[in-house]
Coordinates of C-alpha atoms and ligand atoms in Angstrom, one line a residue:
M1 CA 70.7 189.1 52.5
G2 CA 71.4 190.6 56.0
E3 CA 74.5 189.7 58.0
H4 CA 75.4 190.2 61.7
L5 CA 77.3 188.6 64.6
G6 CA 74.6 186.6 66.4
A7 CA 76.3 185.0 69.3
E8 CA 79.5 183.2 70.4
V9 CA 77.7 179.9 69.8
I10 CA 74.7 179.3 67.6
V11 CA 72.9 176.1 68.4
V12 CA 70.7 174.8 65.5
G13 CA 67.7 173.0 66.9
G14 CA 66.0 173.4 70.3
G15 CA 65.1 169.8 71.0
P16 CA 66.6 168.0 74.0
A17 CA 70.2 168.1 72.6
G18 CA 70.1 171.7 71.6
A19 CA 68.4 172.8 74.8
A20 CA 70.8 170.9 77.0
T21 CA 73.8 172.2 75.1
A22 CA 72.5 175.8 75.3
W23 CA 71.7 175.4 79.0
A24 CA 75.2 174.1 79.8
L25 CA 76.9 176.8 77.7
A26 CA 74.8 179.6 79.2
R27 CA 75.7 178.3 82.7
E28 CA 79.4 178.7 81.8
G29 CA 78.7 182.3 80.8
V30 CA 78.9 181.7 77.0
D31 CA 76.6 183.9 74.8
V32 CA 74.4 181.3 73.1
L33 CA 71.6 181.6 70.5
V34 CA 69.3 178.7 69.7
L35 CA 67.6 178.7 66.3
D36 CA 64.7 176.4 65.6
R37 CA 62.6 176.1 62.5
A38 CA 59.6 175.2 64.6
K39 CA 57.4 177.2 67.0
F40 CA 57.3 175.7 70.4
P41 CA 55.5 173.8 71.8
R42 CA 56.2 171.5 68.8
D43 CA 55.7 167.8 68.6
K44 CA 58.2 165.1 67.7
I45 CA 57.4 161.5 66.6
C46 CA 58.7 159.5 69.6
A47 CA 57.7 156.7 72.0
E48 CA 58.0 159.3 74.7
Y49 CA 59.8 157.2 77.4
L50 CA 62.8 158.5 79.3
S51 CA 65.4 156.5 81.2
P52 CA 65.6 157.1 84.9
Q53 CA 69.0 158.8 84.5
A54 CA 67.4 161.4 82.2
S55 CA 65.7 162.8 85.3
R56 CA 69.1 163.5 86.8
I57 CA 69.9 165.9 84.0
L58 CA 66.4 167.4 84.0
S59 CA 66.8 168.0 87.7
D60 CA 70.2 169.7 87.2
M61 CA 68.5 171.8 84.5
N62 CA 65.9 172.8 87.2
V63 CA 63.0 171.6 85.1
L64 CA 62.1 168.3 86.7
E65 CA 59.6 169.7 89.2
E66 CA 57.8 171.6 86.5
L67 CA 57.7 168.4 84.4
E68 CA 56.2 166.5 87.4
R69 CA 53.5 169.1 87.8
T70 CA 52.2 168.2 84.3
N71 CA 51.3 164.8 85.6
P72 CA 53.4 162.6 83.4
G73 CA 53.5 158.8 83.5
H74 CA 56.2 156.9 85.5
L75 CA 57.6 153.6 84.5
A76 CA 58.8 151.0 86.9
G77 CA 60.5 149.0 84.2
M78 CA 60.0 147.3 80.9
K79 CA 58.1 144.2 79.8
I80 CA 59.4 142.5 76.7
R81 CA 57.4 139.9 74.8
A82 CA 59.2 137.7 72.2
P83 CA 57.6 136.4 69.0
N84 CA 57.1 133.0 70.7
G85 CA 55.0 134.6 73.5
H86 CA 57.7 134.4 76.2
V87 CA 57.5 137.5 78.4
A88 CA 60.3 139.0 80.4
N89 CA 59.9 141.7 83.1
G90 CA 62.9 143.9 84.1
E91 CA 62.5 146.5 86.8
F92 CA 64.7 149.5 87.5
A93 CA 64.5 149.1 91.3
A94 CA 66.0 145.6 91.8
N95 CA 68.4 143.8 94.0
H96 CA 71.5 144.1 91.7
G97 CA 73.5 146.7 93.7
F98 CA 72.9 149.5 91.2
Q99 CA 70.6 152.5 91.8
G100 CA 69.4 155.0 89.3
F101 CA 68.8 158.7 90.0
R102 CA 65.2 157.5 90.4
D103 CA 63.5 154.2 90.5
T104 CA 61.2 155.1 87.6
G105 CA 61.5 156.5 84.2
L106 CA 59.3 159.4 83.0
A107 CA 56.9 158.9 80.1
I108 CA 55.7 162.3 78.8
R109 CA 54.4 163.9 75.7
R110 CA 57.1 165.6 73.7
T111 CA 55.0 168.7 73.2
I112 CA 55.3 169.2 77.0
L113 CA 58.8 167.9 77.6
D114 CA 60.7 169.7 74.9
D115 CA 58.9 173.0 75.6
I116 CA 59.8 173.0 79.3
V117 CA 63.3 171.8 78.7
L118 CA 63.9 174.6 76.1
R119 CA 62.5 177.2 78.6
G120 CA 65.0 175.8 81.1
A121 CA 67.8 176.8 78.7
I122 CA 66.3 180.3 78.4
T123 CA 66.1 180.6 82.2
A124 CA 69.9 179.8 82.3
G125 CA 70.5 182.7 79.9
A126 CA 70.3 181.3 76.4
R127 CA 68.5 183.2 73.7
V128 CA 66.0 181.4 71.5
E129 CA 64.6 182.4 68.1
E130 CA 61.8 180.2 66.7
S131 CA 60.4 179.8 63.2
I132 CA 63.9 180.3 61.8
R133 CA 65.2 177.5 59.4
V134 CA 68.9 177.0 58.9
T135 CA 69.5 176.3 55.3
D136 CA 73.3 176.3 55.1
L137 CA 76.5 177.0 56.9
A138 CA 78.6 180.2 56.5
R139 CA 82.4 179.8 56.2
N140 CA 85.4 182.0 56.2
G141 CA 88.2 182.0 53.5
S142 CA 89.8 178.9 55.0
A143 CA 86.5 176.9 54.9
R144 CA 86.1 177.2 58.7
V145 CA 82.5 177.4 59.8
N146 CA 81.7 180.8 61.2
G147 CA 77.9 181.1 61.1
V148 CA 74.7 179.9 59.5
V149 CA 72.4 181.0 56.7
T150 CA 68.8 181.2 57.8
L151 CA 65.4 181.5 56.3
G152 CA 62.9 183.3 58.5
A153 CA 59.1 183.1 58.4
D154 CA 59.1 186.3 56.5
G155 CA 61.0 184.6 53.6
Q156 CA 64.1 186.7 54.3
S157 CA 67.5 185.0 54.2
R158 CA 70.1 186.1 56.7
T159 CA 73.6 185.1 57.6
I160 CA 74.3 185.0 61.3
R161 CA 77.9 184.8 62.5
A162 CA 79.2 182.9 65.5
R163 CA 82.5 181.5 66.8
Y164 CA 80.9 178.0 66.8
V165 CA 77.9 176.4 65.3
V166 CA 76.3 173.3 67.0
G167 CA 74.2 171.0 64.9
A168 CA 71.5 169.8 67.3
D169 CA 69.0 169.6 64.4
G170 CA 68.0 166.0 64.7
L171 CA 67.9 163.0 62.4
R172 CA 68.3 164.5 59.0
S173 CA 70.7 167.2 60.3
V174 CA 71.4 170.0 57.8
V175 CA 74.5 170.9 59.7
G176 CA 75.8 167.3 59.7
R177 CA 75.1 166.9 56.0
R178 CA 76.7 170.3 55.0
L179 CA 79.8 169.2 57.0
G180 CA 79.8 165.9 55.2
L181 CA 79.9 164.1 58.5
T182 CA 76.5 162.3 58.6
R183 CA 76.2 158.9 56.9
T184 CA 73.5 156.2 56.8
S185 CA 74.5 153.2 58.8
R186 CA 75.1 150.2 56.4
I187 CA 74.9 147.4 59.0
W188 CA 71.7 148.6 60.7
P189 CA 68.4 147.4 59.4
R190 CA 66.4 150.3 57.9
R191 CA 63.1 150.7 59.6
I192 CA 60.1 153.0 59.6
A193 CA 58.0 153.9 62.7
L194 CA 54.3 154.7 63.1
V195 CA 53.1 156.4 66.2
A196 CA 49.7 157.5 67.6
H197 CA 48.1 158.3 70.9
Y198 CA 45.2 156.4 72.4
R199 CA 42.9 156.4 75.4
K200 CA 41.4 153.3 77.0
V201 CA 43.8 150.6 75.8
Q202 CA 43.3 147.8 78.3
G203 CA 45.9 146.3 80.6
V204 CA 48.4 149.2 80.4
T205 CA 50.4 149.3 83.7
D206 CA 53.5 151.1 85.0
M207 CA 55.7 148.7 83.0
G208 CA 56.5 150.0 79.5
E209 CA 55.9 147.2 76.9
M210 CA 57.8 146.1 73.9
H211 CA 56.4 143.3 71.8
V212 CA 58.8 141.8 69.2
E213 CA 57.0 140.2 66.2
H214 CA 58.4 138.5 63.1
D215 CA 57.8 141.6 61.1
G216 CA 58.7 144.4 63.5
Y217 CA 57.9 145.5 67.0
F218 CA 55.2 147.3 69.0
G219 CA 55.6 149.5 72.1
I220 CA 53.1 151.0 74.5
V221 CA 53.5 153.3 77.5
E222 CA 51.1 155.5 79.5
V223 CA 52.3 159.1 79.1
G224 CA 50.1 160.6 81.8
G225 CA 46.4 161.6 82.0
G226 CA 45.2 158.2 80.7
I227 CA 46.9 158.8 77.3
M228 CA 48.9 156.0 75.8
N229 CA 51.7 156.3 73.3
V230 CA 51.5 153.4 70.8
A231 CA 54.4 152.8 68.4
I232 CA 54.9 150.2 65.7
V233 CA 58.2 149.8 63.9
V234 CA 58.4 147.8 60.7
P235 CA 61.1 147.2 58.0
I236 CA 61.4 150.0 55.4
S237 CA 60.2 147.5 52.8
R238 CA 56.6 148.1 54.1
A239 CA 56.7 151.8 53.3
R240 CA 54.9 151.5 50.0
E241 CA 52.1 149.4 51.7
I242 CA 51.8 152.1 54.4
G243 CA 51.6 154.9 51.7
E244 CA 48.8 157.3 52.4
S245 CA 46.8 154.7 54.5
K246 CA 48.7 155.0 57.8
N247 CA 45.6 154.6 60.0
E248 CA 44.5 151.5 58.1
F249 CA 48.0 149.9 58.2
F250 CA 48.2 150.6 61.9
D251 CA 44.7 149.1 62.6
R252 CA 45.5 146.1 60.4
W253 CA 48.8 145.4 62.1
I254 CA 47.2 145.4 65.6
A255 CA 44.1 143.4 64.4
M256 CA 46.4 140.6 63.1
R257 CA 47.7 140.0 66.6
P258 CA 45.0 138.6 68.9
H259 CA 47.1 139.3 72.1
L260 CA 47.1 143.0 71.1
A261 CA 43.8 143.2 69.3
E262 CA 41.8 142.2 72.4
R263 CA 43.3 145.1 74.3
F264 CA 42.3 147.6 71.7
V265 CA 38.6 146.8 72.0
G266 CA 36.9 150.0 73.0
A267 CA 40.1 152.0 72.7
E268 CA 40.0 155.5 71.1
R269 CA 42.8 156.8 68.9
I270 CA 43.1 160.5 69.7
T271 CA 45.9 161.6 67.4
P272 CA 46.4 160.6 63.7
V273 CA 49.0 157.9 62.9
R274 CA 52.3 159.7 62.0
T275 CA 55.3 158.0 60.4
T276 CA 59.1 158.6 60.4
G277 CA 62.2 156.8 59.2
P278 CA 64.4 155.3 58.2
F279 CA 66.6 156.3 61.1
A280 CA 69.9 154.5 61.4
T281 CA 72.5 157.3 60.9
A282 CA 75.9 157.9 62.5
S283 CA 78.6 160.5 62.1
R284 CA 82.2 159.7 61.3
R285 CA 83.2 162.3 63.9
A286 CA 81.1 164.8 65.7
W287 CA 83.0 168.0 64.9
A288 CA 84.7 170.0 62.2
P289 CA 86.6 173.3 62.4
G290 CA 84.0 175.8 63.9
A291 CA 81.2 173.3 64.4
A292 CA 80.1 170.3 66.4
L293 CA 77.2 167.8 66.3
V294 CA 75.1 166.5 69.2
G295 CA 72.0 164.4 69.8
D296 CA 70.4 162.6 66.8
A297 CA 72.4 164.8 64.5
A298 CA 75.5 163.0 65.7
D299 CA 74.2 159.5 66.1
F300 CA 70.9 157.7 65.9
F301 CA 70.1 154.1 66.3
D302 CA 66.9 152.1 66.6
P303 CA 64.3 153.4 69.0
F304 CA 63.8 149.9 70.6
T305 CA 66.0 150.6 73.7
G306 CA 64.5 154.1 73.9
E307 CA 67.2 156.3 75.2
G308 CA 67.7 158.9 72.5
I309 CA 66.5 161.6 74.7
Y310 CA 68.9 160.7 77.5
A311 CA 71.8 160.6 74.9
A312 CA 70.7 164.0 73.5
L313 CA 70.6 165.6 77.0
R314 CA 73.8 164.0 78.1
G315 CA 75.5 164.8 74.8
G316 CA 74.8 168.5 75.3
E317 CA 76.1 168.3 78.9
I318 CA 79.3 166.7 77.6
L319 CA 79.8 169.0 74.6
A320 CA 79.4 172.4 76.4
P321 CA 82.7 172.5 78.4
Y322 CA 84.7 171.4 75.3
L323 CA 83.2 174.2 73.3
A324 CA 83.6 176.8 76.0
E325 CA 87.3 175.9 76.2
A326 CA 87.7 176.0 72.4
I327 CA 86.3 179.5 71.9
G328 CA 89.0 181.9 71.0
R329 CA 91.8 179.3 70.7
N330 CA 93.9 178.6 67.7
Q331 CA 93.2 175.8 65.2
K332 CA 95.8 173.4 66.7
D333 CA 94.2 173.8 70.1
E334 CA 90.8 173.4 68.6
T335 CA 91.7 170.1 67.0
Q336 CA 92.9 168.8 70.3
I337 CA 90.0 170.1 72.3
L338 CA 87.3 168.9 70.0
S339 CA 89.0 165.5 69.4
G340 CA 88.6 165.3 73.2
Y341 CA 84.9 165.8 72.7
D342 CA 84.8 162.8 70.3
G343 CA 86.7 160.7 72.8
A344 CA 84.4 161.7 75.6
R345 CA 81.4 160.7 73.5
K346 CA 82.9 157.3 72.8
R347 CA 83.7 156.7 76.4
E348 CA 80.2 157.7 77.4
F349 CA 78.1 156.0 74.7
G350 CA 80.4 153.3 73.2
G351 CA 79.2 150.5 75.4
K352 CA 75.6 151.5 74.9
W353 CA 76.1 151.6 71.1
K354 CA 77.3 148.0 71.3
V355 CA 74.3 146.9 73.4
E356 CA 72.0 148.6 70.9
R357 CA 73.6 146.8 68.0
I358 CA 73.2 143.4 69.8
V359 CA 69.5 144.2 70.7
G360 CA 68.9 145.3 67.1
M361 CA 70.3 142.0 65.7
A362 CA 68.1 140.0 68.1
I363 CA 65.1 141.9 66.9
A364 CA 66.0 141.1 63.3
Y365 CA 66.6 137.4 64.1
P366 CA 63.6 136.0 66.1
Y367 CA 65.6 132.8 66.9
F368 CA 67.8 134.9 69.2
M369 CA 65.0 137.1 70.5
N370 CA 63.0 134.0 71.4
N371 CA 66.0 132.4 73.2
A372 CA 66.6 135.7 75.1
A373 CA 63.0 136.1 76.2
K374 CA 62.8 132.5 77.3
R375 CA 65.9 132.9 79.4
L376 CA 64.9 136.3 80.8
S377 CA 61.4 135.1 81.7
R378 CA 63.1 132.6 84.1
R379 CA 66.0 134.8 85.1
K380 CA 64.6 138.1 86.4
D381 CA 68.0 139.1 87.7
M382 CA 69.3 139.1 84.1
A383 CA 66.2 141.1 82.9
D384 CA 66.7 143.6 85.7
L385 CA 70.3 144.1 84.6
L386 CA 69.4 144.6 81.0
V387 CA 66.7 147.1 81.8
G388 CA 69.1 149.0 84.1
V389 CA 71.6 149.2 81.3
A390 CA 68.9 150.6 79.0
G391 CA 67.9 152.9 81.9
D392 CA 71.5 154.4 81.8
F393 CA 72.5 153.6 85.4
I394 CA 74.2 150.2 85.0
P395 CA 77.4 150.2 83.0
P396 CA 77.0 148.3 79.7
S397 CA 80.1 146.2 80.5
V398 CA 78.0 144.3 83.0
V399 CA 76.0 142.7 80.2
L400 CA 78.7 142.9 77.4
N401 CA 80.6 139.9 78.7
P402 CA 80.7 136.6 76.7
R403 CA 79.1 134.7 79.6
F404 CA 76.1 136.9 80.0
L405 CA 75.6 137.0 76.2
F406 CA 75.9 133.2 75.9
N407 CA 73.5 132.7 78.7
L408 CA 71.1 135.1 77.1
F409 CA 71.1 134.1 73.4
I410 CA 72.5 130.6 73.1
S411 CA 72.1 128.4 76.1
P412 CA 68.2 128.6 76.4
A413 CA 68.2 126.6 73.1
F414 CA 69.6 123.6 75.1
T415 CA 67.2 123.8 77.9
T416 CA 63.5 122.9 77.9
Ligands
FAD501 C1 59.8 156.3 66.4 C2 60.8 156.8 67.4 C3 60.6 156.5 68.8 C4 61.5 157.0 69.7 N1 61.3 156.7 71.0 C5 62.1 157.2 71.9 C6 61.8 157.0 73.3 O1 60.8 156.4 73.7 N2 62.7 157.5 74.2 C7 63.8 158.1 73.8 O2 64.6 158.5 74.7 N3 64.1 158.4 72.5 C8 63.2 157.9 71.6 N4 63.5 158.2 70.3 C9 64.7 159.0 69.9 C10 64.4 160.5 70.3 O3 63.2 161.0 69.7 C11 65.6 161.3 69.8 O4 66.8 160.7 70.1 C12 65.6 162.7 70.4 O5 64.5 163.5 70.0 C13 66.9 163.5 70.0 O6 66.8 164.8 70.4 P1 67.5 165.9 69.5 O7 67.4 167.2 70.2 O8 68.8 165.4 69.0 O9 66.6 166.0 68.1 P2 65.1 166.5 67.9 O10 64.3 166.2 69.2 O11 64.7 165.9 66.7 O12 65.2 168.0 67.8 C14 65.7 168.7 66.7 C15 65.2 170.1 66.6 O13 65.9 170.7 65.5 C16 65.0 171.5 64.7 N5 65.5 171.6 63.4 C17 65.7 170.6 62.5 N6 66.2 171.0 61.4 C18 66.4 172.4 61.5 C19 66.8 173.4 60.7 N7 67.3 173.2 59.4 N8 66.8 174.7 61.1 C20 66.4 174.9 62.4 N9 65.9 174.0 63.2 C21 65.9 172.7 62.8 C22 63.7 170.7 64.8 O14 62.6 171.6 64.7 C23 63.7 170.2 66.3 O15 63.1 171.0 67.2 C24 62.6 157.8 69.3 C25 62.8 158.1 68.0 C26 61.9 157.6 67.0 C27 62.1 158.0 65.6

């Protein structure tokens, strides 16, 4: 087993969280090495929609123009259909006094997005090594993390030392598990997602669509070039039924819903159905001596509100200055600095986590979802606010007040 000092900071994972962290660190002059088990461009199972505010970070990273040149989709807002058929439309550009970085959200294949974003980190000065799997953390005598153990494509194991290791290795983060920080959320319903790409689905517009059904939900967006991303999310209890027959399950699920089935007449599936899940995980805290977590490795909720990519990019942007400050400091300073990172994450994402929980509960209980859609179909101002919160440019506190929530979920039951 070889051993050498690799970098001041090793980032495990070159997805949006790892790339943004590496970019922000490199910009501060930190020597940073990204390790990813995949070879880019690589795919990631996702509904492939980005909130308008994600474009702000992509613009800062100097990659937005290149992304635009790939001809991605642009979403003006979201359309939500409840089990009872009520439809609500919320738009990003609305008369609510808030404005996002842009009036639209990007919808783009992850093969394209993640590759360009990672190259943005390289341009800023980060080094990237692909096809290297991190299998464990290396520690010094006092159990402080001081590197990673890797397995290369050549089957060779190496230990690479660093002052800090960042776990940006996604949902089932090896770094988070080795640190004992990642846990499965107990309150969150366990779900499984199926995703495929299509052409020629009828009636797809510049409004991203979410259809909530009694047994899960369905989303569709155009990701550019006439390609549609179609996602179905169902309770984990269906896993056995999905088994090896993912395509058949997918087709059956759509065929059972006439309002969807009629739109798939003549449509072509151009990628096989792929599955992932269950997803609901969270970390107790997002750091340990010598290490920190970011992106899905730190927290992952349900994909319904679709802002994991923004949280990953923003998380990297938040983490980098804390890490840069902690390098070379003693343990007491480190504790204070990295606790500051945890606090900053809570301030940044805390409201959003609450909104996600409320939306998650509404999906699980059609009574509330039906009430909400009924109200939102008549109160576009409320729909616009909710979509702006999901779009990351309206503070969650705007919708997290008892009056808004009562009007949304309860009062429609008393109106005809
Ligand atoms: C079904 C579904 C739909 C979603 N839809 C949306 C959506 O529409 N919009 C949205 O914003 N978010 C969506 N999300 C969430 C979004 O995909 C994630 O939040 C986002 O990808 C998180 O980025 P990340 O960089 O933390 O992790 P990832 O993108 O997962 O990247 C992790 C990287 O780490 C690498 N890696 C993993 N383990 C190791 C290891 N041991 N050694 C080395 N490298 C390793 C992987 O190869 C990968 O490149 C969805 C998620 C799911 C499951």
